Structure formats: structure tokens, C-alpha cells
Amino acid sequence: MSKDSFPQLRNNSSKTALVEGDRSYTYAEVNQRIDRFASGLLADKQDLEEERIAFFLPASLDYVTTMHGVWRAGGIAVPLNVASAVAELDHYLNCASVTRLVTSPDYLESLQALCNDLNVQLLTVDEVIASEATALPEIGEDRRAMMLFTSGTTNKPKGVVSTHKTIRAQITTLLDAWAWSENDVIPLFLPLHHIHGIINILSCGLWAGATVHLFAKFDIPKITDEVIAGTYNVFMAVPTIYVKLIQYFESIDAERVIRICDGFRAMRLNISGSAACPVKLFNQWQELTGQVLLERYGMTEIGMGISNPYDGERRAGYVGQPLPGVQCQLFNEDNEPVSEEGTAGEIRIKGDNVFLEYWDNEKATRESFKDDWFCTGDVAVVEDGYYRIMGRSSVDIIKSGGYKLSALEIEGVLLTHEAIVEVAVIGVEDETWGEAVVAVIGLRDGASLDYDELKSWCDGKMSAYKIPKAIKIVDALPRNAMGKVTKPALKELL
Ligand code: MCA
Ligand code: AMP
């Protein structure tokens, strides 16, 4: 990243950048640690030349040090999901041809065997950090910077590669649109292998010179204590988090609920995104806290694309208008632009915010662009000047708790179970999770399967949020004349 990025870091400001538990770190401390980490990564090299350095770290000073250190040394940062199963990590490390994996001492033992198998060097942050910073390379804005894995309609997640320029565009448009300032204080409890946590919260916060409070998980009692104390003035989360907060309010005494809601009321901004925010939830949150949720729409490949306004009407059930610098156009099934309001079309996006490529997958990259527009697969309509997301064009994509899941990937794992001969995974509407994963299963003759048995079998084979929440055993899956499973028909079986 060029020298004018993350100005407070570069200026060694004495302001607090990060709070982690009872420790806090100034921009100057973080900056110097990043330089020493980048120097250690380089050792005797001038530039990492886009070497893929993965990291398996919860939200922490170490995470920030590693991400920025890789950027400054000219590598590609590959942040991994710390809730991943080993088989998933195997895919990420292999797909990205990762050479080094950085983690904390806590995870060394569980990652060592995998790293040995894949010939990946496993290191802790402290092992990498050099005693002194050395000269770091100039990194052009068009260089590759980060790879995030995203599920698609194919079996295995693909690596979405963004350049330094992509990341800058994704951050800077939000700084203006959401009026970030160095007075902001925000909690970060979302996972740090997705845009929402990485760009919208952590990177915007650090670029703006704000203070980011890091949590390894969504710890409701601790976070709401800070809300009561008036620590935060901005809050960003997926809809499931707001649902879980409301459920928490139902389990605590009324006095505490009032104090928490007052804490939210005093904030300057509450944002919801990553999945549709139901109108009921939007209204409940406003009644409880007085906050009118700002809903926005984004995707790993584009960062944020469409947002309700900071100043102006935030309309329930709508995601607003394209952000500055983001070109957005709806297209109908004949590939023609849709200009009139009220007609649905696929959202396609152009702009510096759009990713460069799917790693090592030229075919998928080519197929995801039409005439230089990135095709999101999301269908929307414009009504009275505001975009409304109507859903996805593929039934094989499920959004659960804000995570995008591939039904095919889950089916692929379930099919390796000895009792299962056929399976179809679908997303079923759910008040807490948005959609819940349900598997419709056909069994081998004479076999039986109960849910708890399948759930524990899935443990370790996939991240917990991918494990079906319910199963339905059927004699045969419904198929159309072509022999293809008809997923919409499955929902009627449930
Ligand atoms: C967890 N559980 C679930 C799910 N997830 N059950 C059903 N569906 C799910 N999706 C179960 C676990 O199996 C466990 O069950 C119990 O809930 C507690 O699990 P835990 O992981 O502790 O849950 P949690 O901490 O309450 O997690 C909920 C969460 C999390 C905090 C909302 O899902 C989350 O962080 N989601 C955000 C993901 C995100 O950042 N997405 C952004 C990507 P048991 O007790 O039986 O074991 S999208 C993006 O970046 C784009 C660009 C965008 O637009 O933002
Ligand atoms: P991901 O691939 O995890 O980045 O997820 C991106 C997808 O999340 C988008 O393609 C949309 O389907 C969905 N999404 C993000 N924000 C919203 C929103 N506000 N409303 C509805 N869907 C959303």
C-alpha cells in the first residue's frame, strides 16, 4: 500500500488504535510492530513478490500486525477462518499455494500435522518479528494484496484476490459515506476472514484514526457492558447479531435492558448488512433503541456496493443507492440493462472496488464478468430511487448468520457418509439465522440415521455453522424430467 494509506499508522500517532482485553496499543506502537514484522518476513529478500502468507489468528494485535506486515513486505495476505475444520484449511492452503502460515502459540499443535503434510512453514508472530525494522519495498497499487475465500455454486470455495487499489477504494468510499472520524470507537466481534470485519470495521477504523475494540467472539455480556458504559459510538453487525441482542434482552432484567438500549441510543450509527435485515427487525431495533439501522449491501468480490444514506431517509427493507465510485446497473435475463423502476434485474458492478480475479481460476473469473461488469448473482429492483434485494439467482447459495454457504459443498461432505446415497441441502427461512441449513437425505437400503449421530459425524469435517440444523429422511429426492433434483420442491416436503 502506498505511503499515504492508513495515515494515522504512518504518522505514528499516539492515539489508541486497538484495545484487546485490558491492553491498548497506540497507532505508533502498532506501526512499529508492523514494520518489524514485515522486516522479519522479508529476512534477506527485497520484496515478497506476492508470496501467499496465510494467518490463523483471532482478532488481535497479532492479526493486525500480520495483515499489514504482509502488505508492507509485498505478499498476499490470506486470513483464515479460525473456526475452520482441518479439511477446509487444507483446501485454502493448497488452493492459494501458501508457503508460510502465521498463528499464535495456542494453535501450533493443532496445525502442525497439516502444515507438515503440505510443506507449509508454521510460525508464530513473535518468531517472525525482527529486532529492528529494515528497508521495506515500494508496493504499487496494482499489486495483489489479499485473498479471501468465498463459497459459490461450485463445490469448493474460491480465492477472491483484491489489489491494494481495490482495498483502498473499498475503504475510502465508506469513510466518506458513513462519516468515519478519529473520534469513532467501534467493537469488532465479527470473524476476520470476511470483508465485513476486515474492511468495514477494522480497516475503515484504522484508516480513519478511530479506536477498534477487538473481541475473539461475539461476547454479549462483555460487549453490552461496554455499550452501557458509553464506550462505543458506532456499531456494525449482521442481522443475526441484532436478533441475538433482542433475544438476550428477553433473558435479563428490565433495568439492564433499558441501560443497554440507552447505550445504543447514544451512538451516532448502527449498521446492518451481509444478509437481508427483515423489516420486523429494523422496526424492533428502532423501537428499542431509537436507532434507525443503516442497511447496506456488499459482497466479497466488490466490498460494499449499495448503501442507505448516512444523512437522509434509511428505508426499511431497502439497501439504498450505489456508493460513490461504485457503478451499479441491473440487467435482465436477455443481458439488457434495466432502466425503469419496478423491473427486477441482476446487480452488476464496475469500479475500483471490484476484485481482480479468482485465484488460479481463469475460467471462473471470465465467467463472472460480462462486458467488464461483475455479475453478482443477486437480483434487485429499484423502487422510488432505492434498491431492494429480492434474492439470489442460485438456490445453491445459502446465507446463514451472515455467512455465505454453498449447498453443494455441504452436500459433497454429507455424501461421504456411508449411510447416505443422495442428499440435497437447502436454506430454510429462520428468524435467528436468516436461513437455516437443512439436509434432505435418501439412505442406503437398510441404513438408518439419526440427527445427533449425523451432527457429531460432521464435527471436524466442516465449520459448525455449515452443519445442518435439521435433516429430513425421504425415500427418494424429487427430480424433474431431466433427472435433476428440484430444490424448490424440497421445501414443500419439510
Ligand atoms: C452457529 N450456530 C448456528 C449457526 N452458526 N446454528 C444455525 N445456523 C448458523 N448459521 C450454532 C452453533 O453450531 C452452536 O450450536 C451455537 O449456534 C453457537 O455457535 P457460535 O458460533 O458460538 O454462535 P455465535 O457466536 O452466536 O455466532 C453467531 C454469529 C456468527 C456471531 C452471528 O454466525 C457470526 O459471526 N456471523 C457473521 C459472519 C460474517 O461476518 N459474515 C460476513 C460475511 P451448538 O451450541 O449446538 O454447538 S459477508 C461479507 O463480508 C459481505 C461482503 C458483506 O456484505 O458484509
Ligand atoms: P459474501 O459472499 O459472503 O460476501 O456474501 C455476499 C452476499 O451477501 C451478497 O451477494 C448478497 O447475496 C448477500 N448480502 C449482503 N448484504 C446484503 C443485504 N443487505 N441484503 C441482502 N443480502 C445481502
mmCIF file of N, CA, C and O in Angstrom, residues 308-371:
data_model
loop_
_atom_site.group_PDB
_atom_site.id
_atom_site.type_symbol
_atom_site.label_atom_id
_atom_site.label_comp_id
_atom_site.label_asym_id
_atom_site.label_seq_id
_atom_site.Cartn_x
_atom_site.Cartn_y
_atom_site.Cartn_z
ATOM 1 N N ASN A 308 -27.759 2.593 2.223
ATOM 2 C CA ASN A 308 -28.689 3.653 2.631
ATOM 3 C C ASN A 308 -27.861 4.859 3.034
ATOM 4 O O ASN A 308 -26.678 4.734 3.386
ATOM 5 N N PRO A 309 -28.452 6.054 3.006
ATOM 6 C CA PRO A 309 -27.667 7.251 3.291
ATOM 7 C C PRO A 309 -27.383 7.425 4.780
ATOM 8 O O PRO A 309 -28.158 6.984 5.626
ATOM 9 N N TYR A 310 -26.263 8.075 5.053
ATOM 10 C CA TYR A 310 -25.962 8.448 6.442
ATOM 11 C C TYR A 310 -26.914 9.573 6.850
ATOM 12 O O TYR A 310 -27.546 9.517 7.904
ATOM 13 N N ASP A 311 -26.960 10.601 5.988
ATOM 14 C CA ASP A 311 -27.945 11.675 6.194
ATOM 15 C C ASP A 311 -29.071 11.414 5.214
ATOM 16 O O ASP A 311 -28.813 11.221 4.045
ATOM 17 N N GLY A 312 -30.275 11.446 5.656
ATOM 18 C CA GLY A 312 -31.378 11.196 4.736
ATOM 19 C C GLY A 312 -32.114 9.944 5.145
ATOM 20 O O GLY A 312 -31.777 9.289 6.139
ATOM 21 N N GLU A 313 -33.130 9.603 4.341
ATOM 22 C CA GLU A 313 -34.025 8.503 4.722
ATOM 23 C C GLU A 313 -33.342 7.137 4.627
ATOM 24 O O GLU A 313 -32.781 6.785 3.580
ATOM 25 N N ARG A 314 -33.352 6.377 5.722
ATOM 26 C CA ARG A 314 -32.897 4.978 5.700
ATOM 27 C C ARG A 314 -34.153 4.130 5.651
ATOM 28 O O ARG A 314 -34.903 4.071 6.620
ATOM 29 N N ARG A 315 -34.362 3.491 4.496
ATOM 30 C CA ARG A 315 -35.668 2.861 4.290
ATOM 31 C C ARG A 315 -35.634 1.373 4.649
ATOM 32 O O ARG A 315 -34.780 0.636 4.147
ATOM 33 N N ALA A 316 -36.561 0.962 5.497
ATOM 34 C CA ALA A 316 -36.631 -0.446 5.925
ATOM 35 C C ALA A 316 -36.861 -1.348 4.713
ATOM 36 O O ALA A 316 -37.699 -1.042 3.859
ATOM 37 N N GLY A 317 -36.113 -2.443 4.642
ATOM 38 C CA GLY A 317 -36.297 -3.411 3.558
ATOM 39 C C GLY A 317 -35.554 -3.049 2.286
ATOM 40 O O GLY A 317 -35.622 -3.783 1.296
ATOM 41 N N TYR A 318 -34.839 -1.925 2.315
ATOM 42 C CA TYR A 318 -34.103 -1.469 1.122
ATOM 43 C C TYR A 318 -32.627 -1.285 1.488
ATOM 44 O O TYR A 318 -32.298 -1.020 2.649
ATOM 45 N N VAL A 319 -31.772 -1.386 0.458
ATOM 46 C CA VAL A 319 -30.339 -1.217 0.750
ATOM 47 C C VAL A 319 -29.805 0.139 0.293
ATOM 48 O O VAL A 319 -28.624 0.430 0.482
ATOM 49 N N GLY A 320 -30.670 0.957 -0.299
ATOM 50 C CA GLY A 320 -30.261 2.335 -0.612
ATOM 51 C C GLY A 320 -29.807 2.507 -2.043
ATOM 52 O O GLY A 320 -30.400 1.933 -2.967
ATOM 53 N N GLN A 321 -28.742 3.308 -2.212
ATOM 54 C CA GLN A 321 -28.256 3.636 -3.560
ATOM 55 C C GLN A 321 -26.776 3.283 -3.693
ATOM 56 O O GLN A 321 -26.069 3.181 -2.679
ATOM 57 N N PRO A 322 -26.293 3.149 -4.950
ATOM 58 C CA PRO A 322 -24.873 2.831 -5.142
ATOM 59 C C PRO A 322 -23.978 3.843 -4.427
ATOM 60 O O PRO A 322 -24.257 5.042 -4.416
ATOM 61 N N LEU A 323 -22.905 3.339 -3.842
ATOM 62 C CA LEU A 323 -21.955 4.213 -3.135
ATOM 63 C C LEU A 323 -21.144 5.019 -4.148
ATOM 64 O O LEU A 323 -20.949 4.575 -5.291
ATOM 65 N N PRO A 324 -20.609 6.177 -3.763
ATOM 66 C CA PRO A 324 -19.760 6.943 -4.666
ATOM 67 C C PRO A 324 -18.587 6.083 -5.162
ATOM 68 O O PRO A 324 -17.997 5.325 -4.384
ATOM 69 N N GLY A 325 -18.322 6.157 -6.442
ATOM 70 C CA GLY A 325 -17.218 5.379 -7.031
ATOM 71 C C GLY A 325 -17.641 3.985 -7.475
ATOM 72 O O GLY A 325 -16.883 3.301 -8.155
ATOM 73 N N VAL A 326 -18.848 3.572 -7.096
ATOM 74 C CA VAL A 326 -19.337 2.245 -7.487
ATOM 75 C C VAL A 326 -20.355 2.417 -8.604
ATOM 76 O O VAL A 326 -21.352 3.114 -8.429
ATOM 77 N N GLN A 327 -20.085 1.801 -9.766
ATOM 78 C CA GLN A 327 -21.095 1.828 -10.831
ATOM 79 C C GLN A 327 -21.958 0.588 -10.683
ATOM 80 O O GLN A 327 -21.424 -0.512 -10.545
ATOM 81 N N CYS A 328 -23.256 0.800 -10.749
ATOM 82 C CA CYS A 328 -24.175 -0.304 -10.486
ATOM 83 C C CYS A 328 -25.260 -0.279 -11.557
ATOM 84 O O CYS A 328 -25.810 0.787 -11.859
ATOM 85 N N GLN A 329 -25.557 -1.423 -12.136
ATOM 86 C CA GLN A 329 -26.587 -1.484 -13.179
ATOM 87 C C GLN A 329 -27.323 -2.811 -13.058
ATOM 88 O O GLN A 329 -26.693 -3.857 -12.862
ATOM 89 N N LEU A 330 -28.645 -2.766 -13.197
ATOM 90 C CA LEU A 330 -29.412 -4.016 -13.230
ATOM 91 C C LEU A 330 -29.508 -4.496 -14.677
ATOM 92 O O LEU A 330 -29.646 -3.669 -15.594
ATOM 93 N N PHE A 331 -29.455 -5.816 -14.872
ATOM 94 C CA PHE A 331 -29.584 -6.403 -16.214
ATOM 95 C C PHE A 331 -30.672 -7.475 -16.190
ATOM 96 O O PHE A 331 -30.749 -8.248 -15.226
ATOM 97 N N ASN A 332 -31.457 -7.525 -17.282
ATOM 98 C CA ASN A 332 -32.483 -8.576 -17.336
ATOM 99 C C ASN A 332 -31.884 -9.870 -17.886
ATOM 100 O O ASN A 332 -30.696 -9.929 -18.210
ATOM 101 N N GLU A 333 -32.736 -10.909 -17.998
ATOM 102 C CA GLU A 333 -32.213 -12.213 -18.406
ATOM 103 C C GLU A 333 -31.695 -12.228 -19.828
ATOM 104 O O GLU A 333 -30.940 -13.117 -20.224
ATOM 105 N N ASP A 334 -32.105 -11.218 -20.644
ATOM 106 C CA ASP A 334 -31.582 -11.131 -22.020
ATOM 107 C C ASP A 334 -30.307 -10.308 -22.055
ATOM 108 O O ASP A 334 -29.871 -9.880 -23.124
ATOM 109 N N ASN A 335 -29.763 -10.053 -20.900
ATOM 110 C CA ASN A 335 -28.494 -9.333 -20.820
ATOM 111 C C ASN A 335 -28.622 -7.860 -21.204
ATOM 112 O O ASN A 335 -27.652 -7.236 -21.635
ATOM 113 N N GLU A 336 -29.831 -7.329 -21.088
ATOM 114 C CA GLU A 336 -30.034 -5.905 -21.421
ATOM 115 C C GLU A 336 -30.166 -5.107 -20.133
ATOM 116 O O GLU A 336 -30.776 -5.580 -19.162
ATOM 117 N N PRO A 337 -29.607 -3.873 -20.145
ATOM 118 C CA PRO A 337 -29.734 -3.045 -18.944
ATOM 119 C C PRO A 337 -31.200 -2.728 -18.648
ATOM 120 O O PRO A 337 -31.978 -2.496 -19.573
ATOM 121 N N VAL A 338 -31.549 -2.751 -17.399
ATOM 122 C CA VAL A 338 -32.916 -2.415 -16.980
ATOM 123 C C VAL A 338 -32.862 -1.003 -16.410
ATOM 124 O O VAL A 338 -32.119 -0.764 -15.451
ATOM 125 N N SER A 339 -33.602 -0.093 -17.001
ATOM 126 C CA SER A 339 -33.502 1.287 -16.514
ATOM 127 C C SER A 339 -34.723 1.716 -15.728
ATOM 128 O O SER A 339 -34.641 2.554 -14.834
ATOM 129 N N GLU A 340 -35.878 1.120 -16.080
ATOM 130 C CA GLU A 340 -37.094 1.611 -15.426
ATOM 131 C C GLU A 340 -37.235 1.030 -14.019
ATOM 132 O O GLU A 340 -36.805 -0.093 -13.742
ATOM 133 N N GLU A 341 -37.814 1.844 -13.163
ATOM 134 C CA GLU A 341 -38.070 1.396 -11.793
ATOM 135 C C GLU A 341 -39.097 0.265 -11.801
ATOM 136 O O GLU A 341 -39.935 0.179 -12.691
ATOM 137 N N GLY A 342 -39.005 -0.608 -10.810
ATOM 138 C CA GLY A 342 -40.030 -1.645 -10.645
ATOM 139 C C GLY A 342 -39.750 -2.908 -11.434
ATOM 140 O O GLY A 342 -40.466 -3.895 -11.293
ATOM 141 N N THR A 343 -38.709 -2.901 -12.298
ATOM 142 C CA THR A 343 -38.383 -4.110 -13.051
ATOM 143 C C THR A 343 -37.135 -4.743 -12.443
ATOM 144 O O THR A 343 -36.110 -4.076 -12.284
ATOM 145 N N ALA A 344 -37.241 -6.021 -12.140
ATOM 146 C CA ALA A 344 -36.113 -6.691 -11.465
ATOM 147 C C ALA A 344 -34.989 -7.011 -12.439
ATOM 148 O O ALA A 344 -35.211 -7.196 -13.628
ATOM 149 N N GLY A 345 -33.796 -7.078 -11.927
ATOM 150 C CA GLY A 345 -32.648 -7.476 -12.745
ATOM 151 C C GLY A 345 -31.491 -7.862 -11.853
ATOM 152 O O GLY A 345 -31.489 -7.600 -10.643
ATOM 153 N N GLU A 346 -30.485 -8.495 -12.494
ATOM 154 C CA GLU A 346 -29.289 -8.884 -11.724
ATOM 155 C C GLU A 346 -28.416 -7.658 -11.480
ATOM 156 O O GLU A 346 -28.195 -6.842 -12.388
ATOM 157 N N ILE A 347 -27.901 -7.529 -10.279
ATOM 158 C CA ILE A 347 -26.992 -6.419 -9.957
ATOM 159 C C ILE A 347 -25.634 -6.718 -10.580
ATOM 160 O O ILE A 347 -25.051 -7.781 -10.333
ATOM 161 N N ARG A 348 -25.145 -5.764 -11.387
ATOM 162 C CA ARG A 348 -23.774 -5.881 -11.916
ATOM 163 C C ARG A 348 -23.007 -4.623 -11.519
ATOM 164 O O ARG A 348 -23.583 -3.538 -11.453
ATOM 165 N N ILE A 349 -21.733 -4.824 -11.258
ATOM 166 C CA ILE A 349 -20.937 -3.755 -10.636
ATOM 167 C C ILE A 349 -19.633 -3.537 -11.397
ATOM 168 O O ILE A 349 -18.997 -4.491 -11.849
ATOM 169 N N LYS A 350 -19.245 -2.253 -11.519
ATOM 170 C CA LYS A 350 -17.928 -1.856 -12.039
ATOM 171 C C LYS A 350 -17.332 -0.845 -11.085
ATOM 172 O O LYS A 350 -18.071 -0.119 -10.423
ATOM 173 N N GLY A 351 -16.019 -0.739 -11.081
ATOM 174 C CA GLY A 351 -15.382 0.298 -10.254
ATOM 175 C C GLY A 351 -14.088 -0.221 -9.661
ATOM 176 O O GLY A 351 -13.805 -1.429 -9.700
ATOM 177 N N ASP A 352 -13.319 0.679 -9.086
ATOM 178 C CA ASP A 352 -12.039 0.289 -8.474
ATOM 179 C C ASP A 352 -12.243 -0.661 -7.299
ATOM 180 O O ASP A 352 -11.312 -1.308 -6.838
ATOM 181 N N ASN A 353 -13.482 -0.684 -6.779
ATOM 182 C CA ASN A 353 -13.778 -1.560 -5.630
ATOM 183 C C ASN A 353 -13.877 -3.031 -6.019
ATOM 184 O O ASN A 353 -13.913 -3.897 -5.143
ATOM 185 N N VAL A 354 -13.925 -3.327 -7.328
ATOM 186 C CA VAL A 354 -14.152 -4.710 -7.758
ATOM 187 C C VAL A 354 -12.840 -5.507 -7.737
ATOM 188 O O VAL A 354 -11.795 -5.004 -8.158
ATOM 189 N N PHE A 355 -12.907 -6.737 -7.274
ATOM 190 C CA PHE A 355 -11.722 -7.613 -7.149
ATOM 191 C C PHE A 355 -11.034 -7.832 -8.494
ATOM 192 O O PHE A 355 -11.596 -7.554 -9.554
ATOM 193 N N LEU A 356 -9.827 -8.382 -8.423
ATOM 194 C CA LEU A 356 -9.042 -8.607 -9.638
ATOM 195 C C LEU A 356 -9.403 -9.924 -10.305
ATOM 196 O O LEU A 356 -9.661 -9.989 -11.510
ATOM 197 N N GLU A 357 -9.445 -11.001 -9.514
ATOM 198 C CA GLU A 357 -9.604 -12.344 -10.111
ATOM 199 C C GLU A 357 -9.876 -13.373 -9.022
ATOM 200 O O GLU A 357 -9.622 -13.132 -7.839
ATOM 201 N N TYR A 358 -10.406 -14.519 -9.447
ATOM 202 C CA TYR A 358 -10.404 -15.692 -8.571
ATOM 203 C C TYR A 358 -9.042 -16.347 -8.751
ATOM 204 O O TYR A 358 -8.601 -16.560 -9.892
ATOM 205 N N TRP A 359 -8.407 -16.632 -7.644
ATOM 206 C CA TRP A 359 -7.034 -17.138 -7.684
ATOM 207 C C TRP A 359 -6.964 -18.433 -8.487
ATOM 208 O O TRP A 359 -7.725 -19.364 -8.238
ATOM 209 N N ASP A 360 -6.044 -18.448 -9.447
ATOM 210 C CA ASP A 360 -5.748 -19.671 -10.187
ATOM 211 C C ASP A 360 -7.005 -20.262 -10.829
ATOM 212 O O ASP A 360 -7.138 -21.482 -10.904
ATOM 213 N N ASN A 361 -7.927 -19.412 -11.219
ATOM 214 C CA ASN A 361 -9.181 -19.916 -11.778
ATOM 215 C C ASN A 361 -9.680 -18.939 -12.836
ATOM 216 O O ASN A 361 -10.635 -18.198 -12.651
ATOM 217 N N GLU A 362 -8.958 -18.977 -13.952
ATOM 218 C CA GLU A 362 -9.246 -18.011 -15.015
ATOM 219 C C GLU A 362 -10.664 -18.192 -15.559
ATOM 220 O O GLU A 362 -11.353 -17.220 -15.860
ATOM 221 N N LYS A 363 -11.098 -19.454 -15.608
ATOM 222 C CA LYS A 363 -12.425 -19.743 -16.160
ATOM 223 C C LYS A 363 -13.512 -19.081 -15.304
ATOM 224 O O LYS A 363 -14.371 -18.371 -15.815
ATOM 225 N N ALA A 364 -13.413 -19.291 -13.982
ATOM 226 C CA ALA A 364 -14.433 -18.706 -13.095
ATOM 227 C C ALA A 364 -14.377 -17.183 -13.164
ATOM 228 O O ALA A 364 -15.421 -16.514 -13.138
ATOM 229 N N THR A 365 -13.179 -16.622 -13.277
ATOM 230 C CA THR A 365 -13.060 -15.159 -13.355
ATOM 231 C C THR A 365 -13.767 -14.671 -14.621
ATOM 232 O O THR A 365 -14.582 -13.747 -14.578
ATOM 233 N N ARG A 366 -13.434 -15.319 -15.745
ATOM 234 C CA ARG A 366 -14.019 -14.893 -17.031
ATOM 235 C C ARG A 366 -15.544 -14.982 -16.970
ATOM 236 O O ARG A 366 -16.253 -14.070 -17.368
ATOM 237 N N GLU A 367 -16.032 -16.088 -16.425
ATOM 238 C CA GLU A 367 -17.487 -16.297 -16.420
ATOM 239 C C GLU A 367 -18.226 -15.351 -15.476
ATOM 240 O O GLU A 367 -19.429 -15.178 -15.601
ATOM 241 N N SER A 368 -17.500 -14.744 -14.534
ATOM 242 C CA SER A 368 -18.215 -13.887 -13.585
ATOM 243 C C SER A 368 -18.305 -12.430 -14.078
ATOM 244 O O SER A 368 -18.941 -11.609 -13.426
ATOM 245 N N PHE A 369 -17.662 -12.141 -15.209
ATOM 246 C CA PHE A 369 -17.756 -10.784 -15.792
ATOM 247 C C PHE A 369 -18.465 -10.864 -17.142
ATOM 248 O O PHE A 369 -18.230 -11.784 -17.921
ATOM 249 N N LYS A 370 -19.329 -9.864 -17.404
ATOM 250 C CA LYS A 370 -19.920 -9.724 -18.743
ATOM 251 C C LYS A 370 -19.711 -8.274 -19.150
ATOM 252 O O LYS A 370 -20.151 -7.360 -18.437
ATOM 253 N N ASP A 371 -19.010 -8.073 -20.270
ATOM 254 C CA ASP A 371 -18.708 -6.710 -20.754
ATOM 255 C C ASP A 371 -18.127 -5.853 -19.628
ATOM 256 O O ASP A 371 -18.555 -4.708 -19.414
#
